[in-house]
Short mmCIF file of C-alpha atoms and ligand atoms in Angstrom, two decimals:
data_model
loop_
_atom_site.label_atom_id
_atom_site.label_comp_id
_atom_site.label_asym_id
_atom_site.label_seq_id
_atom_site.Cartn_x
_atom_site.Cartn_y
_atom_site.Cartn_z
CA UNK A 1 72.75 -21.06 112.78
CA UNK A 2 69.73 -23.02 113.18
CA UNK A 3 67.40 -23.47 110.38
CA UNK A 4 64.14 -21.54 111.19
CA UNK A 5 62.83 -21.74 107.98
CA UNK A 6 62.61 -25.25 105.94
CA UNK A 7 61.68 -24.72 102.78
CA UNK A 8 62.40 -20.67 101.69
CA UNK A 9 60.04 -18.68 99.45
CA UNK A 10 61.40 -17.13 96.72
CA UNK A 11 60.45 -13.70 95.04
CA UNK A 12 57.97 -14.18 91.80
CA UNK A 13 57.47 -10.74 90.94
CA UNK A 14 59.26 -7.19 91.19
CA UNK A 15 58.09 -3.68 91.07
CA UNK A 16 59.48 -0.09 91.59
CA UNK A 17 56.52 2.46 92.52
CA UNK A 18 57.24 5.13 90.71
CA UNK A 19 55.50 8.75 92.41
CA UNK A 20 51.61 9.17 91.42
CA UNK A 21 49.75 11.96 92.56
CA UNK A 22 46.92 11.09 95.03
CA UNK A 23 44.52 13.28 97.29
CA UNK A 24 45.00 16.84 97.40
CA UNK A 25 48.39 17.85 95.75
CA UNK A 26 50.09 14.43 98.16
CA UNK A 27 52.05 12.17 96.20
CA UNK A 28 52.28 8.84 96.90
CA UNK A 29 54.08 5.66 95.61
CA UNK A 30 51.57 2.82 94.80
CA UNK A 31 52.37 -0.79 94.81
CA UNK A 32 49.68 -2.63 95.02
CA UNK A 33 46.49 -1.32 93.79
CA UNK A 34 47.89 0.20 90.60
CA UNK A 35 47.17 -0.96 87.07
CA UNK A 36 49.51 -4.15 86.98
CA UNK A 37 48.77 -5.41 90.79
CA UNK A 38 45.11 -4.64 91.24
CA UNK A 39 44.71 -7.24 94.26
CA UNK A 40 47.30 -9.46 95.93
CA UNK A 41 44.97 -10.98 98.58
CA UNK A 42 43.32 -9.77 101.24
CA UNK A 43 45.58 -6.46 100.34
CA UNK A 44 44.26 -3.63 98.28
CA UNK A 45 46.42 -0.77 98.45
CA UNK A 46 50.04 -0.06 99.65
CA UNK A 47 51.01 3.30 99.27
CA UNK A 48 54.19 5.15 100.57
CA UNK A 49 53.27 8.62 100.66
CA UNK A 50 54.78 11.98 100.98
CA UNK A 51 52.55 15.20 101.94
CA UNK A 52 53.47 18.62 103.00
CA UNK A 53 50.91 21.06 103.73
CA UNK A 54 48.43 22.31 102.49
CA UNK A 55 48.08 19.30 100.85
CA UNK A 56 47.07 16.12 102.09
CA UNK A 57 43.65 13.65 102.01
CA UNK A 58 40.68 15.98 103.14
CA UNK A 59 37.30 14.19 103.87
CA UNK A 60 36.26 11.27 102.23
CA UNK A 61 34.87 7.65 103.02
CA UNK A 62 35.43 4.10 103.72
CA UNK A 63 33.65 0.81 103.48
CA UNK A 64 34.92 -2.74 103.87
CA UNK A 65 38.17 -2.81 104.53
CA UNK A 66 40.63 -1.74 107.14
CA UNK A 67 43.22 0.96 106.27
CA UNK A 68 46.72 0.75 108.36
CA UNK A 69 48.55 3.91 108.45
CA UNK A 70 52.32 3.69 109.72
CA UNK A 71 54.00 7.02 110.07
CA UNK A 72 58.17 7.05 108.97
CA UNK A 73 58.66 11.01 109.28
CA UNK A 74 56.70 14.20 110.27
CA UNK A 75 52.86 13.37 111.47
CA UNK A 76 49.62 13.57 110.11
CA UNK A 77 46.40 14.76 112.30
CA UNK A 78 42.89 12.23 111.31
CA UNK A 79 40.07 13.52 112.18
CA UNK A 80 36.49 11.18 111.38
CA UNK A 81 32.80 12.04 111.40
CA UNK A 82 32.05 10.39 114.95
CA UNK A 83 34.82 13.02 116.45
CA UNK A 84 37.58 10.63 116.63
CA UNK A 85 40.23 13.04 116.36
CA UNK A 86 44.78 12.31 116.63
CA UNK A 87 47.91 12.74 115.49
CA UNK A 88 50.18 10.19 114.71
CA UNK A 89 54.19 11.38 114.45
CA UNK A 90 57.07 9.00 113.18
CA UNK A 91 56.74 5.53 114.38
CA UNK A 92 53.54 5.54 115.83
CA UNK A 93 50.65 3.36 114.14
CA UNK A 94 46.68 3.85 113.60
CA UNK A 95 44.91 0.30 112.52
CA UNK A 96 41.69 1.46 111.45
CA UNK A 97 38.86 -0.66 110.75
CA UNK A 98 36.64 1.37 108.25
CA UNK A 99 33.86 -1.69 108.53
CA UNK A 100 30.41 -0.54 107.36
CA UNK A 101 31.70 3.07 107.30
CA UNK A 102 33.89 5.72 108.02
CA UNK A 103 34.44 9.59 106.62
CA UNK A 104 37.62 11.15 107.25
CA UNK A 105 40.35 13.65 106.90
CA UNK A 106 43.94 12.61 106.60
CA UNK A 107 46.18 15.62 107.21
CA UNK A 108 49.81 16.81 107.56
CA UNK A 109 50.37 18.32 110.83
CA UNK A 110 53.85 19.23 110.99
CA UNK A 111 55.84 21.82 108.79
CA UNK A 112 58.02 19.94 106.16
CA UNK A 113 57.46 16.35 104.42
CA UNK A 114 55.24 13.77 106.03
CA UNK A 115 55.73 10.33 105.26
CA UNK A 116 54.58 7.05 105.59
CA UNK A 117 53.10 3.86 104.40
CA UNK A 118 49.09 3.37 104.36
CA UNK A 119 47.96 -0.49 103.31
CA UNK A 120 44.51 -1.28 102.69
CA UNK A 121 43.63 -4.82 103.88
CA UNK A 122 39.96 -6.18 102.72
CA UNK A 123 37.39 -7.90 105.36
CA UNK A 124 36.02 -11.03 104.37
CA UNK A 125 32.27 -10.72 103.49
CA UNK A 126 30.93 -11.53 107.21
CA UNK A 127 33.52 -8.22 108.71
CA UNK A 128 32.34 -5.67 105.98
CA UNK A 129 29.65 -4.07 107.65
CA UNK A 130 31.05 -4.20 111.04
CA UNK A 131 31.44 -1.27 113.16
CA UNK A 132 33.97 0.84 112.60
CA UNK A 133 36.87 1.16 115.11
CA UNK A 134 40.55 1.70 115.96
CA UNK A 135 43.77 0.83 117.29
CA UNK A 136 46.40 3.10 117.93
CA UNK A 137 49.75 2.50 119.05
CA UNK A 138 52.58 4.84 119.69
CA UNK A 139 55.46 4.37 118.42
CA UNK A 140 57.06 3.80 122.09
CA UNK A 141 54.42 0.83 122.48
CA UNK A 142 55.26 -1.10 119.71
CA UNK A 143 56.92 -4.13 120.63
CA UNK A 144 60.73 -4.39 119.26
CA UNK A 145 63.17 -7.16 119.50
CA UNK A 146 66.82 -7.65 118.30
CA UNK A 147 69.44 -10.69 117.82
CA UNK A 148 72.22 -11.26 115.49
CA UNK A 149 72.41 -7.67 113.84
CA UNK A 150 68.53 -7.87 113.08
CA UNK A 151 65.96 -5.18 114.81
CA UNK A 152 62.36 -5.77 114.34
CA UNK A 153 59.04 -3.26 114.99
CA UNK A 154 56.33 -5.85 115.24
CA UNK A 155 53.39 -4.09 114.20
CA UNK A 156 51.34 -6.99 113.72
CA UNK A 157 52.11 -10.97 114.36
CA UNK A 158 55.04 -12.01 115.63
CA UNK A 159 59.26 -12.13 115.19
CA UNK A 160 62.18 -13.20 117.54
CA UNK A 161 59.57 -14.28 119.88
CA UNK A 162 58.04 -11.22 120.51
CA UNK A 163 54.04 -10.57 119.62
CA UNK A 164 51.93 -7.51 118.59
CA UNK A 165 49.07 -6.76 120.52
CA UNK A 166 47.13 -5.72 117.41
CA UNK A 167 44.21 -7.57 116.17
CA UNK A 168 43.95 -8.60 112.80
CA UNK A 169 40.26 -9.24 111.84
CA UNK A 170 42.28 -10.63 108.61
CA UNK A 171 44.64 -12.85 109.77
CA UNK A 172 47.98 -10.88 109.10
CA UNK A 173 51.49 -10.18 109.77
CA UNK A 174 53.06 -6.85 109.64
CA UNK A 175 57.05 -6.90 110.53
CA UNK A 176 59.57 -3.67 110.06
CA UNK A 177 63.05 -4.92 109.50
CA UNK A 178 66.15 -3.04 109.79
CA UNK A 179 69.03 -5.12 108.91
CA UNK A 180 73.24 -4.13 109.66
CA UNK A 181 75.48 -5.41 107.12
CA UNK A 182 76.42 -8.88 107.06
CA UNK A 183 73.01 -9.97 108.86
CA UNK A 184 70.61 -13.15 107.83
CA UNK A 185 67.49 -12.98 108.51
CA UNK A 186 65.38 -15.96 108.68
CA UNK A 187 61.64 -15.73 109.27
CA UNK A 188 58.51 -17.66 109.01
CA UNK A 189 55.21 -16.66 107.07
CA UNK A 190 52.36 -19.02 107.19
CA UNK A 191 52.34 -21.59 104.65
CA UNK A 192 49.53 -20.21 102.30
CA UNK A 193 49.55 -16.96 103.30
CA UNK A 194 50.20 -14.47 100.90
CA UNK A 195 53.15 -12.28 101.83
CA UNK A 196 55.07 -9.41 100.39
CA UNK A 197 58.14 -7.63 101.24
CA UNK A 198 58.74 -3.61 100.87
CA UNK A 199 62.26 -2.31 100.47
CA UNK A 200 62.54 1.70 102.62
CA UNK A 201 65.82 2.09 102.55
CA UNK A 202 69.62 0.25 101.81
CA UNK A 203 69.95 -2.80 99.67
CA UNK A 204 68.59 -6.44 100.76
CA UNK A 205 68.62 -10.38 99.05
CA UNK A 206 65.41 -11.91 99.71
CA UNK A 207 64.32 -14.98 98.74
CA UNK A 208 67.90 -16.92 98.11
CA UNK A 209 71.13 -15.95 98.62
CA UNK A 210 72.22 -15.28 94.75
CA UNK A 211 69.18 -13.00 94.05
CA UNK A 212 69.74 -9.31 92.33
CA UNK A 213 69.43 -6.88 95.08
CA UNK A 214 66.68 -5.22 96.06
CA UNK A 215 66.59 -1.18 96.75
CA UNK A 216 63.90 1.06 98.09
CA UNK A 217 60.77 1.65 96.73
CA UNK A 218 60.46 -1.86 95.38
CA UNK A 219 57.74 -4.40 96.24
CA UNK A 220 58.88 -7.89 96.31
CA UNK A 221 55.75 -10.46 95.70
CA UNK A 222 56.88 -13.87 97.33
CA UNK A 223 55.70 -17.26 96.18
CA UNK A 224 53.19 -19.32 98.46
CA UNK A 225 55.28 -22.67 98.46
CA UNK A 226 57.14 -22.28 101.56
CA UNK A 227 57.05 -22.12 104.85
CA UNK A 228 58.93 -18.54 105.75
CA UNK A 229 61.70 -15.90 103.59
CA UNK A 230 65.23 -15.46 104.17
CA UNK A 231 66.97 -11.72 103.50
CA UNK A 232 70.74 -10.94 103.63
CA UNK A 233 72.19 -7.74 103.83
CA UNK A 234 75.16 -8.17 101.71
CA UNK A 235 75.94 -4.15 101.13
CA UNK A 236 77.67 -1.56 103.58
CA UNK A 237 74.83 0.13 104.86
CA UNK A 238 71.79 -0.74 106.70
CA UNK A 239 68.78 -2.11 105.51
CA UNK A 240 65.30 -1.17 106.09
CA UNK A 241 62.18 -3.06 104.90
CA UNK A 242 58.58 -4.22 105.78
CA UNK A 243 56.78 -7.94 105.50
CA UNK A 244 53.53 -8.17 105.35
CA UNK A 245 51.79 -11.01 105.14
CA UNK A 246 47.89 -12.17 105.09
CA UNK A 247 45.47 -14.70 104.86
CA UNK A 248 43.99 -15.00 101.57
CA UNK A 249 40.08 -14.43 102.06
CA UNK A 250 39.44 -15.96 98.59
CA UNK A 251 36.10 -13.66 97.51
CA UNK A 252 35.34 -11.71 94.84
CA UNK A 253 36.36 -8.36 94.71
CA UNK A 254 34.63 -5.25 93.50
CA UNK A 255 35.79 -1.99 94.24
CA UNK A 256 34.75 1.46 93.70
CA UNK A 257 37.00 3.89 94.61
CA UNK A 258 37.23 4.08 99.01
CA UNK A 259 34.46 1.16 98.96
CA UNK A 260 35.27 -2.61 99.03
CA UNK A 261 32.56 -4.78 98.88
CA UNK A 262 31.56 -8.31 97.19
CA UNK A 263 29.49 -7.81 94.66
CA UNK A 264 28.08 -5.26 91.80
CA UNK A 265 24.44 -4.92 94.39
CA UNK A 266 26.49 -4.09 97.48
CA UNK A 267 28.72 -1.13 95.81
CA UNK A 268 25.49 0.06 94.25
CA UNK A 269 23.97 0.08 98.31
CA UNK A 270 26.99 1.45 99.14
CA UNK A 271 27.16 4.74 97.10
CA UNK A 272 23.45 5.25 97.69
CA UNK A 273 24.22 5.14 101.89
CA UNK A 274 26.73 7.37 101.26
CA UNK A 275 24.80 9.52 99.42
CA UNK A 276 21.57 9.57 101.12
CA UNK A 277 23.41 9.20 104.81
CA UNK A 278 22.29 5.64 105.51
CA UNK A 279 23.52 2.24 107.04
CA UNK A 280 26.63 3.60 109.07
CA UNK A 281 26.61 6.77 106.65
CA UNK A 282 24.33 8.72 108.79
CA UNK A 283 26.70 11.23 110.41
CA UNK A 284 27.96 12.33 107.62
CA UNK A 285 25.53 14.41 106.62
CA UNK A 286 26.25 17.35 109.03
CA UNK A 287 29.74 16.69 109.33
CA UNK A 288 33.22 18.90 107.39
CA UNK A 289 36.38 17.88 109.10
CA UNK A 290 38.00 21.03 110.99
CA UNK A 291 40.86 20.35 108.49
CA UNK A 292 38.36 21.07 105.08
CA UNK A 293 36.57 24.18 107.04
CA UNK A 294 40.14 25.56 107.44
CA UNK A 295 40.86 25.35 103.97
CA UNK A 296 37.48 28.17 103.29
CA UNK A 297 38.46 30.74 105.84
C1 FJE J 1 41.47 7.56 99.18
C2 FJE J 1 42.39 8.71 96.86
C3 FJE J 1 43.11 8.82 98.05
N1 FJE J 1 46.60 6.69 100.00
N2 FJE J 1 47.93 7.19 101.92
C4 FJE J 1 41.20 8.06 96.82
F1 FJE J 1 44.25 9.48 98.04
C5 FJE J 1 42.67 8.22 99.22
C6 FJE J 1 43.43 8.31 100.48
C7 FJE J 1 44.77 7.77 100.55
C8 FJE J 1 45.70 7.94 101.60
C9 FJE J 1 45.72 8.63 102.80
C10 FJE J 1 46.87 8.56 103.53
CL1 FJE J 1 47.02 9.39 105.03
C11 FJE J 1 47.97 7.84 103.10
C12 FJE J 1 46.83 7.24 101.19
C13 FJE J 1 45.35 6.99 99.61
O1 FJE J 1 42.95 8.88 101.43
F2 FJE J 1 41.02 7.00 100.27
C14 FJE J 1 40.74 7.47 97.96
N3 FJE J 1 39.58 6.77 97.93
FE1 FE J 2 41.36 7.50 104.44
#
């Protein structure tokens, strides 16, 4: 086999997400954005969650960041303050760029367990009050390629030669793997990018070929040295993971809550629009997702 990758990255830090409960009554497993992992730049949040009705993530706001939500079972209907309004079912992916601001609901729309995984990726200072918008793709759109017992979704960036038509305001790559036994994978991540790999299901080797294995629910952080990761799937059964990687914006950080901005002044602005309707926030003053009004009757 050729050598894609010249000099591998190795993993530098583990973690299993253990369940949290988030929302209304959903549950979801953090990885980053808990205690321990507060930031790994430009990402703020990964969470895999689980929801069944009636619970779920009625209305509430964004500002600064873009929230990716990528569906793995059952669907979940978003509905936001300008009447944006979908459902996204298993496979299918909504890239939403909250910008300067959005309010929305977040809801399961299917009897039984909805899951998924929703990462939070932060704008640089010049994108955070941009207008909001979206980019949805269904799961039969997304662009797939396979070789050599490796399948690949790419959601965003691009693997085995085949590209995402996504557009990442923050430079980023977002690649679901499913791996048979006995397959290598070899791919490359931008030197100085920051990258990370999530396990979903089976066991997988990342990094170098005598590594512990690697089960579901754990986030691998990998080291910024090298030009790309190699994974084996060494067990019996497939494996199924996501790598994501980004360009590291490199600016402070403070966050309150659903709001991501730069400074102390700007989160201060921010609760005060969202308070008094202002700067982006204006629509929200009228507005109750159908979802919430539901939940009264
Ligand atoms: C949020 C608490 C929340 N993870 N995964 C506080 F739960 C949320 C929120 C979500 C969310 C929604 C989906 Cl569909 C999937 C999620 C957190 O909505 F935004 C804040 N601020
Ligand atoms: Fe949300």
């Amino acid at each position: 086999m050729v050598n894609i990758v010249k000099e591998r990255r190795l993993v530098v830090r583990k973690f299993l997400a253990r369940p949290q409960h988030e929302g209304v009554g959903a549950i979801v497993r953090r990885s980053i954005g808990r205690f321990e992992l507060k930031y790994f730049d430009p990402f703020l949040v990964l969470d895999e969650f689980s929801v069944s009705s009636p619970a779920g993530f009625p209305d509430h706001p964004h500002r600064g960041f873009e929230t990716v939500t990528y569906m793995l079972q059952g669907a979940v209907t978003h509905e936001d303050f300008e009447g944006h309004k979908g459902t996204i079912g298993a496979g299918d992916l909504q890239w939403m760029t909250a910008g300067r601001g959005i309010v929305h609901s977040e809801m399961p729309a299917a009897q039984g367990t909805q899951r998924g995984l929703q990462l939070w990726i932060n704008l640089a200072s010049k994108h955070k009050m941009i207008e909001p918008g979206y980019q949805e793709v269904a799961s039969r759109d997304i662009a797939e390629a396979a070789q050599d017992r490796i399948k690949v979704r790419v959601i965003a960036g691009e693997a085995l030669g085949t590209k995402s038509a996504v557009y990442t305001r923050t430079p980023t790559m977002y690649l679901d793997f499913t791996l048979k036994p006995g397959a290598h994978l070899q791919q490359p991540v931008p030197v100085s990018w920051n990258a990370f790999v999530y396990v979903l299901e089976g066991e997988g080797i990342f990094g170098s070929p005598d590594s512990l294995a690697a089960t579901s629910h754990h986030l691998l952080l990998l080291g910024n040295d090298g030009d790309g990761v190699e994974a084996w799937n060494k067990s019996m059964k497939p494996l199924r993971f996501i790598l994501v990687g980004g360009q590291p914006l490199g600016e402070p950080v403070v966050q309150y809550g659903p709001f991501v901005m730069n400074t102390e002044e700007e989160i201060d602005q921010t609760i005060q629009d969202y308070e008094n309707c202002t700067n982006g926030f204006e629509k929200a003053r009228h507005w109750r997702s159908e979802a919430t009004l539901g939940l009264d009757e």
